[in-house]
């Protein structure tokens, strides 16, 4: 007896594995195998089975053997047969056995009623129609070699489109040869410094200067690669880059110069010049995180820092804020001497971004759809920001919003000592929101401040008003008493 058979049920449109081992006639063994497949949920109710002639040919059985097995299971209620619709698993067949959870499996918390966390664009506004149109055009026009082993830099179509767009919209000085496509900002950091997502050791080493407030996830990537991070104080002019002079071992610094994350505001002009001068004098690099450079509202656009010196600045961007974090595409605009090292770190093709997505994004940019989408979302996010600011002015005037001239979030400044209680109260009300202290570098020495980082891009359009109402209800009164000493 053959232990098992694999049926490629082409006519039924599915692959079916049947274990035909065990004692008994072939008819009995086949009946038992089909019962087990239904009982275990591998053949759910309503699944259409292959015609008995097709299954007999695939399994090497007599047609009458399969036909008799089907008839037996129909009589028992496992299968149902109707003229013109073939044989299907009966709707009243036994359900699949429940999967028992391990007692140690983590239990997920319930989703919040309102979500005002930063970092995610409104998912309902993804331009599905335009993206699909670009995908069709791009795939129809793609050469055959696009579907084979490619260039680790990324498809030339996307690098050309990005080169034109970044030059026009962000003031980046770039040619396609300087661009390496990656799967997002985190992937770019791993390629530069090494890490689990890269193919090998990156070309850069620590220590690395970072802003005193930023994403802990990014700091974790750097430190996970062995690079010590050195926090720089922040003020109204952005990172105090003059502090780099006191760190002689630092040879790179990660900045958000167009819109400091999360406190807001651009890097002051004098400091933009100063950090370039520092990089030139110390043979160092500036890593520019241009995470939301397209979204500005009340000010003249701040161009990319990279335009001041393309050989001393690595410009990093992605579509996670402008389109969706589900589109895993980002880019690095590299100084010439870093290109080969990054490509070596990229390694095998498993770490490369999807070619069909690259081709689609290239067409999406070149067709003008990307610009139209960004303009539309810029207007929508500005309106949401204005709603938030108006609600604060009317109902909580003692709480001020900062960092609102650009981006997808605002920082609400709270009375000293009240942040923890506000975040807890918000959680009780089903509102997800981040406290400012969650973004503070553990080694920062600058004075702390209480606040909330409120993402106004995350909720759907119909849920946003209720989310703002819930937020206002959680804010402390003007005479709030701190729970403890100021941090």
XYZ file of C-alpha atoms in Angstrom:
487
model
C 0.000 0.000 0.000
C 1.355 3.396 -0.930
C 1.639 5.565 2.201
C 0.185 8.761 0.762
C -0.986 10.381 -2.428
C -1.002 14.024 -3.461
C -3.825 15.099 -5.707
C -3.261 18.180 -7.855
C -6.964 18.851 -8.282
C -6.645 21.226 -11.192
C -10.296 21.036 -12.184
C -11.371 21.889 -8.635
C -8.840 24.691 -8.427
C -7.159 23.365 -5.255
C -4.421 21.007 -4.098
C -5.472 18.182 -1.790
C -3.257 15.930 0.311
C -4.797 12.563 1.246
C -3.147 10.025 3.508
C -3.964 6.644 1.992
C -1.941 4.585 4.439
C -3.396 1.986 6.758
C -5.222 -1.305 6.459
C -8.246 -2.077 4.299
C -9.271 -1.952 0.668
C -8.467 1.058 -1.449
C -12.115 2.123 -1.282
C -12.099 1.947 2.535
C -8.773 3.781 2.801
C -9.981 6.578 0.485
C -13.235 6.990 2.439
C -11.292 7.234 5.702
C -8.856 9.773 4.230
C -11.680 12.009 2.957
C -13.527 11.807 6.301
C -10.338 12.832 8.141
C -9.760 15.752 5.772
C -13.288 17.061 6.441
C -13.172 16.406 10.181
C -9.821 18.197 10.594
C -10.939 21.238 8.627
C -8.634 20.733 5.650
C -11.794 20.461 3.534
C -14.159 23.118 4.936
C -17.925 23.013 4.281
C -18.767 24.046 0.727
C -15.427 22.987 -0.761
C -15.861 21.522 -4.239
C -14.119 18.199 -4.744
C -12.538 17.108 -8.012
C -14.620 15.049 -10.394
C -14.255 11.380 -9.549
C -12.637 10.677 -12.944
C -9.980 13.348 -12.280
C -9.309 12.153 -8.735
C -9.100 8.537 -9.898
C -6.527 9.481 -12.547
C -4.445 11.488 -10.089
C -4.492 8.771 -7.415
C -4.086 5.856 -9.782
C -7.354 4.276 -8.644
C -10.213 2.760 -10.577
C -13.008 5.207 -11.393
C -15.571 2.940 -9.725
C -13.502 2.974 -6.503
C -13.650 6.775 -6.272
C -17.288 6.928 -7.399
C -18.274 4.387 -4.731
C -16.329 6.325 -2.059
C -18.110 9.572 -3.014
C -21.491 7.800 -2.935
C -20.797 6.323 0.495
C -19.820 9.723 1.952
C -22.867 11.389 0.386
C -25.067 8.742 2.021
C -23.373 9.357 5.379
C -23.849 13.130 5.120
C -20.179 14.065 4.777
C -20.581 15.164 1.144
C -23.406 16.596 -0.955
C -23.927 16.061 -4.682
C -26.121 18.180 -6.943
C -26.693 17.982 -10.665
C -24.535 20.574 -12.407
C -22.589 21.683 -9.321
C -20.479 18.610 -8.646
C -19.656 17.092 -5.297
C -18.995 19.379 -2.328
C -18.334 19.029 1.362
C -21.722 19.133 3.101
C -22.559 22.296 5.030
C -23.549 20.206 8.069
C -20.326 18.226 8.136
C -18.404 18.105 11.388
C -16.598 21.404 12.092
C -12.828 21.436 12.450
C -11.482 20.609 15.856
C -10.853 23.714 17.965
C -7.221 24.701 18.295
C -6.247 24.790 21.940
C -4.266 27.825 23.024
C -1.072 27.231 24.868
C -1.502 28.401 28.486
C 1.587 30.568 28.021
C 0.365 32.243 24.806
C 0.115 36.044 25.193
C -3.392 37.474 25.249
C -3.885 40.446 22.941
C -5.519 43.466 24.463
C -8.732 44.710 22.912
C -8.367 47.280 20.147
C -8.907 50.857 21.354
C -12.165 52.606 20.544
C -10.232 55.680 19.374
C -6.673 55.713 18.094
C -4.644 58.934 18.199
C -1.221 57.331 18.151
C 1.341 58.827 15.807
C 3.009 57.239 12.820
C 0.196 55.936 10.606
C -1.630 57.704 7.765
C -5.370 57.289 7.368
C -5.603 53.786 5.932
C -9.037 54.343 4.373
C -7.524 56.987 2.076
C -5.067 54.680 0.348
C -5.433 55.492 -3.385
C -6.611 52.048 -4.436
C -7.941 53.018 -7.861
C -4.825 54.966 -8.846
C -2.481 52.319 -7.441
C -4.289 49.588 -9.372
C -4.136 51.621 -12.574
C -0.400 52.137 -12.121
C 0.113 48.450 -11.346
C -1.621 47.457 -14.574
C 0.306 49.937 -16.680
C 3.623 49.099 -15.060
C 3.248 45.336 -15.376
C 2.061 45.561 -18.980
C 5.068 47.710 -19.886
C 7.644 45.811 -17.808
C 10.401 44.045 -19.755
C 10.780 40.315 -19.225
C 13.988 40.771 -17.248
C 12.035 42.595 -14.538
C 10.843 39.211 -13.307
C 14.268 37.654 -13.016
C 17.339 38.386 -10.865
C 17.746 42.148 -10.812
C 19.881 45.002 -9.608
C 20.328 45.218 -5.814
C 20.115 49.004 -6.188
C 16.452 48.550 -7.183
C 14.683 48.843 -10.514
C 16.026 51.625 -12.693
C 12.457 52.775 -13.447
C 11.876 53.581 -9.772
C 15.298 55.115 -9.229
C 14.756 57.460 -12.165
C 11.293 58.430 -10.923
C 12.627 59.035 -7.403
C 15.551 61.039 -8.739
C 13.219 63.408 -10.584
C 10.741 63.642 -7.702
C 13.292 64.223 -4.928
C 15.071 66.870 -6.991
C 11.823 68.686 -7.735
C 9.961 68.331 -4.436
C 12.683 68.091 -1.789
C 15.699 69.843 -3.292
C 17.842 66.701 -3.185
C 20.908 66.591 -5.434
C 20.800 63.100 -6.857
C 21.235 60.816 -9.829
C 19.710 57.321 -10.118
C 23.147 55.784 -9.510
C 23.188 57.238 -5.966
C 19.827 55.720 -4.984
C 19.452 52.314 -3.332
C 15.891 51.060 -2.883
C 15.088 49.371 0.431
C 12.049 48.185 2.380
C 11.701 51.243 4.598
C 13.623 53.418 7.035
C 14.353 50.632 9.521
C 15.761 48.470 6.720
C 17.945 51.383 5.629
C 19.422 51.710 9.132
C 20.175 48.001 9.235
C 21.886 48.163 5.855
C 24.004 51.106 6.993
C 24.999 49.692 10.380
C 24.353 45.967 10.049
C 21.610 43.934 11.670
C 19.279 41.005 11.259
C 17.470 42.387 8.191
C 20.646 43.152 6.270
C 22.712 40.623 4.406
C 25.946 41.536 6.161
C 27.825 44.129 8.159
C 26.995 47.696 7.169
C 29.611 50.276 6.171
C 29.038 52.535 9.227
C 30.030 52.107 12.862
C 29.128 53.821 16.136
C 28.955 55.846 18.273
C 26.055 57.723 16.644
C 24.638 61.084 17.643
C 20.840 61.079 17.984
C 18.219 63.589 19.098
C 17.216 63.463 22.769
C 13.635 62.745 21.682
C 12.969 60.313 18.850
C 11.660 56.852 18.022
C 13.006 54.240 20.485
C 12.680 51.687 17.685
C 15.341 53.462 15.658
C 17.656 53.798 18.645
C 17.158 50.096 19.308
C 18.237 49.209 15.764
C 21.412 51.251 16.122
C 22.302 49.843 19.515
C 21.393 46.334 18.366
C 24.071 46.682 15.693
C 26.614 47.561 18.391
C 26.541 51.332 17.860
C 26.329 53.388 21.067
C 23.910 56.299 20.734
C 24.742 59.757 22.111
C 21.701 62.013 22.729
C 21.814 65.678 21.713
C 19.698 68.228 23.586
C 16.778 69.916 21.822
C 15.367 73.430 21.955
C 13.190 75.594 19.718
C 15.911 75.470 17.027
C 16.021 71.672 16.916
C 18.981 69.516 17.865
C 21.890 71.300 19.493
C 24.431 70.050 17.010
C 27.226 72.072 18.622
C 27.344 69.348 21.275
C 28.886 67.043 18.685
C 32.159 68.892 19.223
C 32.349 67.324 22.680
C 32.017 63.794 21.276
C 35.233 63.163 19.310
C 34.421 59.494 18.589
C 31.070 60.232 16.931
C 31.305 59.943 13.150
C 27.612 60.049 12.233
C 24.478 61.752 13.512
C 20.825 60.886 12.876
C 18.587 63.954 12.549
C 15.030 64.867 11.523
C 15.901 68.345 10.167
C 12.694 69.165 8.261
C 10.377 68.428 11.223
C 11.935 67.221 14.466
C 10.287 64.060 15.684
C 8.316 64.256 17.870
C 8.641 67.774 19.304
C 8.199 69.562 15.945
C 9.936 72.417 14.187
C 12.748 72.483 11.601
C 16.443 72.515 12.360
C 17.519 76.171 12.530
C 19.379 77.454 9.467
C 22.549 78.209 11.409
C 22.556 74.662 12.766
C 22.011 73.154 9.323
C 25.199 74.890 8.216
C 26.995 73.978 11.436
C 26.296 70.248 11.188
C 27.559 70.178 7.593
C 30.729 71.978 8.687
C 31.151 69.428 11.504
C 30.764 66.526 9.078
C 33.352 67.978 6.706
C 35.836 68.710 9.473
C 35.558 65.259 11.088
C 35.095 63.089 7.976
C 31.627 62.299 9.331
C 28.123 61.752 7.964
C 24.665 63.176 8.646
C 21.759 60.730 8.329
C 18.688 62.726 7.303
C 15.355 61.127 8.216
C 12.918 62.913 5.893
C 9.928 61.038 7.295
C 7.135 63.555 6.506
C 8.753 66.234 4.389
C 5.757 66.470 2.013
C 3.293 67.577 4.696
C 3.746 71.261 5.529
C 0.957 73.714 6.246
C 1.883 77.151 7.604
C 5.416 77.709 6.462
C 7.648 77.796 3.424
C 8.768 74.227 2.628
C 12.087 73.293 4.215
C 14.299 71.639 1.621
C 16.384 68.567 2.276
C 19.604 69.010 4.224
C 21.272 66.751 1.663
C 21.232 69.597 -0.860
C 23.951 71.378 1.140
C 26.476 68.564 0.690
C 25.565 65.302 -1.087
C 28.867 63.699 -0.035
C 28.256 64.273 3.696
C 24.511 63.563 3.986
C 22.629 60.282 3.578
C 19.045 61.176 2.659
C 16.514 58.562 3.842
C 12.844 58.427 2.917
C 9.898 56.087 2.413
C 6.201 56.035 1.517
C 5.068 54.855 4.976
C 3.581 58.279 5.832
C 2.609 59.516 2.368
C 0.976 56.288 1.144
C 0.938 53.414 3.619
C 3.321 51.465 5.860
C 1.974 48.363 4.096
C 3.837 49.428 0.934
C 7.287 48.325 2.007
C 9.342 50.724 -0.088
C 11.951 53.256 0.925
C 15.151 54.743 -0.444
C 18.625 55.886 0.429
C 20.362 58.699 -1.443
C 23.983 57.890 -0.739
C 27.346 59.600 -1.054
C 29.336 57.917 -3.809
C 31.758 56.221 -1.413
C 28.943 54.421 0.467
C 27.130 52.809 -2.453
C 29.283 49.676 -2.737
C 29.318 49.089 1.020
C 25.519 49.298 1.264
C 25.091 46.943 -1.695
C 27.468 44.458 -0.064
C 25.418 44.654 3.133
C 22.215 44.101 1.170
C 23.463 40.677 0.158
C 21.106 38.009 -1.150
C 17.905 38.799 -3.011
C 15.658 37.767 -0.116
C 16.229 41.217 1.428
C 15.268 43.114 -1.720
C 12.021 45.007 -2.148
C 9.276 43.576 -4.380
C 9.886 44.398 -8.045
C 6.175 44.672 -8.990
C 5.706 47.207 -6.180
C 8.770 49.137 -7.357
C 7.418 49.290 -10.899
C 3.995 50.345 -9.638
C 5.418 53.148 -7.482
C 7.532 54.370 -10.395
C 4.439 54.708 -12.576
C 2.445 56.201 -9.679
C 5.047 58.961 -9.356
C 5.620 59.585 -13.074
C 1.882 59.717 -13.850
C 1.373 62.530 -11.320
C -0.876 60.368 -9.130
C 1.557 60.541 -6.220
C 1.613 64.355 -6.245
C -2.184 64.513 -6.437
C -2.550 62.086 -3.552
C -0.096 64.022 -1.380
C -1.877 67.329 -2.108
C -5.250 65.796 -1.264
C -3.997 64.297 1.989
C -2.165 67.514 2.887
C -5.489 69.370 2.764
C -7.252 66.669 4.780
C -4.589 66.516 7.476
C -4.450 70.295 7.722
C -8.207 70.358 8.300
C -7.838 67.751 11.042
C -5.034 69.688 12.665
C -7.224 72.802 12.624
C -10.068 70.847 14.252
C -7.739 69.776 17.037
C -6.343 73.255 17.604
C -9.827 74.805 17.623
C -11.132 72.224 20.099
C -8.212 72.917 22.430
C -8.699 76.677 22.211
C -12.417 76.369 22.973
C -12.397 73.671 25.646
C -8.866 73.368 27.046
C -7.101 76.687 26.426
C -4.477 75.924 29.093
C -3.127 73.085 26.893
C -1.080 74.271 23.914
C -0.288 72.347 20.744
C 3.234 72.650 19.308
C 4.990 71.313 16.234
C 1.875 71.858 14.128
C 3.304 73.708 11.136
C 3.992 70.400 9.410
C 3.656 66.665 9.782
C 0.951 64.262 10.936
C 1.028 64.817 14.692
C 1.043 67.518 17.356
C 2.548 67.671 20.841
C 0.147 68.815 23.566
C 2.042 70.443 26.427
C 0.623 69.362 29.795
C 1.012 70.743 33.333
C 4.115 69.272 35.011
C 3.548 65.890 36.600
C 0.266 65.094 34.834
C 1.346 63.069 31.791
C 1.128 59.621 33.395
C -2.358 60.199 34.799
C -3.634 61.567 31.478
C -2.323 58.569 29.526
C -3.917 56.239 32.084
C -7.235 58.096 31.940
C -7.173 57.934 28.145
C -6.621 54.173 28.272
C -9.619 53.745 30.588
C -11.730 55.663 28.070
C -10.609 53.443 25.176
C -8.346 56.138 23.712
C -4.865 55.160 22.516
C -2.400 58.047 22.722
C 1.338 58.298 23.392
C 2.966 60.205 26.210
C 5.904 62.417 25.258
C 8.184 60.668 27.747
C 7.917 57.433 25.716
C 10.147 59.072 23.071
C 12.821 60.378 25.435
C 16.280 58.825 25.094
C 17.202 57.077 28.349
C 20.544 58.862 28.387
C 19.143 62.359 27.789
C 20.157 64.985 30.353
C 18.048 67.919 29.163
C 15.058 68.785 31.386
C 12.004 66.680 30.653
C 8.503 67.935 29.898
C 5.029 66.464 30.206
C 3.016 66.101 27.050
C 1.033 63.955 24.639
C 2.052 63.061 21.092
C -1.260 63.133 19.214
C -1.451 61.641 15.728
C -4.281 63.289 13.858
C -3.844 61.213 10.708
C -4.683 57.777 12.115
C -8.494 57.734 12.694
C -10.974 57.421 9.878
C -12.726 60.604 8.798
C -15.978 59.676 10.540
C -14.223 58.691 13.791
C -11.945 61.706 14.095
C -14.407 64.111 15.744
C -15.312 61.572 18.434
C -11.621 60.836 19.006
C -10.897 64.534 19.607
C -13.859 64.746 22.009
C -12.510 61.762 23.939
C -9.073 63.374 24.059
C -10.401 66.677 25.416
C -12.274 64.766 28.100
C -9.048 63.200 29.346
C -7.002 66.389 29.615
C -6.269 67.768 33.087
C -8.044 70.938 34.275
C -6.141 74.204 34.341
C -5.580 73.887 38.100
C -4.351 70.280 37.973
C -2.088 69.277 40.843
C 0.999 67.278 39.793
C 1.201 63.692 41.039
C 4.883 64.029 41.810
C 7.938 66.213 41.285
C 8.614 67.492 37.768
C 10.860 65.211 35.752
